[in-house]
Amino acid sequence: MSRTVRRVPADWLHPRNSWGRYVPLLESAPDAPAADPARYMPAWPAPERTHWQLYETTSAGTPVSPPCPSPEALAKWLADHHVEAAPGFTGTEAQWLGAIQRGGVIPPVMTVGQRQVSPLDYT
């Protein structure tokens, strides 16, 4: 279960299939046209990507959070909703904000020695 923060427009609604489930989308390179638009996030111009949204990236990518207007708002939403950074590891608002500010890529599992630790502390 990997997670990453993607920049999206304020009004972004991730597509859903006929059963109402999110359609996995790979992240496109900023400002570059996607090779297959049905499989990639839209390549919005940088000025349109005003919001932050957490995605799971174990598959191609589906949203875990709504688009939030700032890293702080996203961190608060993730902490308030007890979102897992990795199996069994939720985070505080400060931990989520630190991970977002360090690039927003959260690895699936972190191990220090023989002990699993929160990936939010090591991203």
mmCIF file of C-alpha atoms in Angstrom:
data_model
loop_
_atom_site.group_PDB
_atom_site.id
_atom_site.type_symbol
_atom_site.label_atom_id
_atom_site.label_comp_id
_atom_site.label_asym_id
_atom_site.label_seq_id
_atom_site.Cartn_x
_atom_site.Cartn_y
_atom_site.Cartn_z
ATOM 1 C CA MET A 1 0.000 0.000 0.000
ATOM 2 C CA SER A 2 1.950 3.003 -1.279
ATOM 3 C CA ARG A 3 0.617 6.525 -1.100
ATOM 4 C CA THR A 4 1.486 9.727 -2.947
ATOM 5 C CA VAL A 5 0.181 13.274 -2.988
ATOM 6 C CA ARG A 6 -0.943 14.542 -6.383
ATOM 7 C CA ARG A 7 -1.680 18.139 -7.324
ATOM 8 C CA VAL A 8 -5.154 18.537 -8.853
ATOM 9 C CA PRO A 9 -7.587 21.339 -9.746
ATOM 10 C CA ALA A 10 -10.053 22.443 -7.057
ATOM 11 C CA ASP A 11 -12.999 20.959 -8.949
ATOM 12 C CA TRP A 12 -11.344 17.611 -9.853
ATOM 13 C CA LEU A 13 -13.683 14.635 -9.639
ATOM 14 C CA HIS A 14 -11.819 11.386 -10.138
ATOM 15 C CA PRO A 15 -13.689 9.207 -12.677
ATOM 16 C CA ARG A 16 -15.734 6.238 -11.520
ATOM 17 C CA ASN A 17 -16.839 3.107 -13.373
ATOM 18 C CA SER A 18 -20.444 1.965 -13.830
ATOM 19 C CA TRP A 19 -20.380 0.367 -10.326
ATOM 20 C CA GLY A 20 -19.356 3.665 -8.735
ATOM 21 C CA ARG A 21 -15.800 2.550 -7.991
ATOM 22 C CA TYR A 22 -12.841 4.764 -8.786
ATOM 23 C CA VAL A 23 -11.058 4.046 -12.073
ATOM 24 C CA PRO A 24 -7.303 3.673 -11.388
ATOM 25 C CA LEU A 25 -5.236 6.363 -13.121
ATOM 26 C CA LEU A 26 -1.475 6.635 -13.421
ATOM 27 C CA GLU A 27 0.049 10.021 -12.725
ATOM 28 C CA SER A 28 0.930 11.926 -15.878
ATOM 29 C CA ALA A 29 4.021 14.074 -16.228
ATOM 30 C CA PRO A 30 3.209 17.721 -15.498
ATOM 31 C CA ASP A 31 2.337 19.726 -18.606
ATOM 32 C CA ALA A 32 2.833 16.685 -20.884
ATOM 33 C CA PRO A 33 0.101 14.969 -22.869
ATOM 34 C CA ALA A 34 -0.726 11.485 -21.599
ATOM 35 C CA ALA A 35 0.032 8.571 -23.908
ATOM 36 C CA ASP A 36 -3.376 7.020 -23.172
ATOM 37 C CA PRO A 37 -5.798 9.503 -21.578
ATOM 38 C CA ALA A 38 -8.038 6.687 -20.333
ATOM 39 C CA ARG A 39 -5.191 5.360 -18.144
ATOM 40 C CA TYR A 40 -3.576 8.615 -16.979
ATOM 41 C CA MET A 41 -4.497 11.621 -14.894
ATOM 42 C CA PRO A 42 -5.110 14.712 -17.011
ATOM 43 C CA ALA A 43 -1.972 16.806 -17.552
ATOM 44 C CA TRP A 44 -3.302 20.097 -16.213
ATOM 45 C CA PRO A 45 -1.166 23.224 -16.544
ATOM 46 C CA ALA A 46 0.626 24.061 -13.282
ATOM 47 C CA PRO A 47 -1.548 27.113 -12.474
ATOM 48 C CA GLU A 48 -4.659 24.871 -12.479
ATOM 49 C CA ARG A 49 -3.184 22.368 -9.994
ATOM 50 C CA THR A 50 -4.122 24.352 -6.877
ATOM 51 C CA HIS A 51 -5.157 21.497 -4.556
ATOM 52 C CA TRP A 52 -3.527 18.482 -2.890
ATOM 53 C CA GLN A 53 -5.042 14.983 -2.912
ATOM 54 C CA LEU A 54 -3.714 11.715 -1.474
ATOM 55 C CA TYR A 55 -3.736 8.702 -3.808
ATOM 56 C CA GLU A 56 -2.976 5.038 -3.256
ATOM 57 C CA THR A 57 -0.470 3.879 -5.837
ATOM 58 C CA THR A 58 -0.308 0.128 -5.285
ATOM 59 C CA SER A 59 -2.498 -0.235 -8.349
ATOM 60 C CA ALA A 60 -2.515 2.558 -10.914
ATOM 61 C CA GLY A 61 -3.924 5.059 -8.443
ATOM 62 C CA THR A 62 -7.217 5.918 -6.822
ATOM 63 C CA PRO A 63 -7.974 8.766 -4.422
ATOM 64 C CA VAL A 64 -7.887 8.303 -0.681
ATOM 65 C CA SER A 65 -8.871 11.891 0.156
ATOM 66 C CA PRO A 66 -10.817 14.720 -1.406
ATOM 67 C CA PRO A 67 -8.871 17.575 -3.042
ATOM 68 C CA CYS A 68 -7.759 19.957 -0.281
ATOM 69 C CA PRO A 69 -6.764 23.619 -0.728
ATOM 70 C CA SER A 70 -3.440 23.354 1.115
ATOM 71 C CA PRO A 71 -0.975 20.803 2.480
ATOM 72 C CA GLU A 72 -2.149 21.731 5.977
ATOM 73 C CA ALA A 73 -5.796 21.072 5.083
ATOM 74 C CA LEU A 74 -4.894 17.706 3.555
ATOM 75 C CA ALA A 75 -2.827 16.739 6.635
ATOM 76 C CA LYS A 76 -5.730 17.671 8.916
ATOM 77 C CA TRP A 77 -8.220 15.690 6.815
ATOM 78 C CA LEU A 78 -5.973 12.601 6.785
ATOM 79 C CA ALA A 79 -5.390 12.734 10.551
ATOM 80 C CA ASP A 80 -9.053 13.441 11.352
ATOM 81 C CA HIS A 81 -10.142 10.489 9.202
ATOM 82 C CA HIS A 82 -7.484 8.110 10.574
ATOM 83 C CA VAL A 83 -6.146 7.315 7.100
ATOM 84 C CA GLU A 84 -3.495 4.607 7.101
ATOM 85 C CA ALA A 85 -0.076 5.533 5.753
ATOM 86 C CA ALA A 86 0.734 1.817 5.756
ATOM 87 C CA PRO A 87 -1.122 -1.194 7.163
ATOM 88 C CA GLY A 88 -1.700 -0.488 10.842
ATOM 89 C CA PHE A 89 -0.081 2.976 10.811
ATOM 90 C CA THR A 90 -2.172 6.123 10.954
ATOM 91 C CA GLY A 91 -0.595 9.494 11.566
ATOM 92 C CA THR A 92 -0.992 12.752 13.392
ATOM 93 C CA GLU A 93 -1.599 15.982 11.532
ATOM 94 C CA ALA A 94 2.066 16.939 12.088
ATOM 95 C CA GLN A 95 3.312 13.582 10.745
ATOM 96 C CA TRP A 96 1.149 13.831 7.623
ATOM 97 C CA LEU A 97 2.174 17.446 7.028
ATOM 98 C CA GLY A 98 5.850 16.529 7.344
ATOM 99 C CA ALA A 99 5.447 13.725 4.785
ATOM 100 C CA ILE A 100 3.556 16.014 2.397
ATOM 101 C CA GLN A 101 6.201 18.724 2.706
ATOM 102 C CA ARG A 102 8.985 16.188 2.076
ATOM 103 C CA GLY A 103 7.532 15.367 -1.326
ATOM 104 C CA GLY A 104 4.353 13.503 -0.542
ATOM 105 C CA VAL A 105 5.549 9.995 -1.395
ATOM 106 C CA ILE A 106 4.797 7.522 1.379
ATOM 107 C CA PRO A 107 6.408 4.079 1.003
ATOM 108 C CA PRO A 108 4.374 0.944 1.745
ATOM 109 C CA VAL A 109 6.311 -0.365 4.765
ATOM 110 C CA MET A 110 9.253 0.933 6.750
ATOM 111 C CA THR A 111 11.486 -1.366 8.770
ATOM 112 C CA VAL A 112 14.171 -0.273 11.194
ATOM 113 C CA GLY A 113 16.144 -3.277 12.343
ATOM 114 C CA GLN A 114 13.487 -5.915 12.836
ATOM 115 C CA ARG A 115 10.726 -3.488 13.778
ATOM 116 C CA GLN A 116 8.122 -1.954 11.468
ATOM 117 C CA VAL A 117 7.758 1.797 11.929
ATOM 118 C CA SER A 118 5.464 4.466 10.554
ATOM 119 C CA PRO A 119 6.538 5.467 7.042
ATOM 120 C CA LEU A 120 5.362 9.002 7.836
ATOM 121 C CA ASP A 121 8.420 9.448 10.014
ATOM 122 C CA TYR A 122 10.883 8.352 7.329
ATOM 123 C CA THR A 123 9.603 9.701 4.016
#
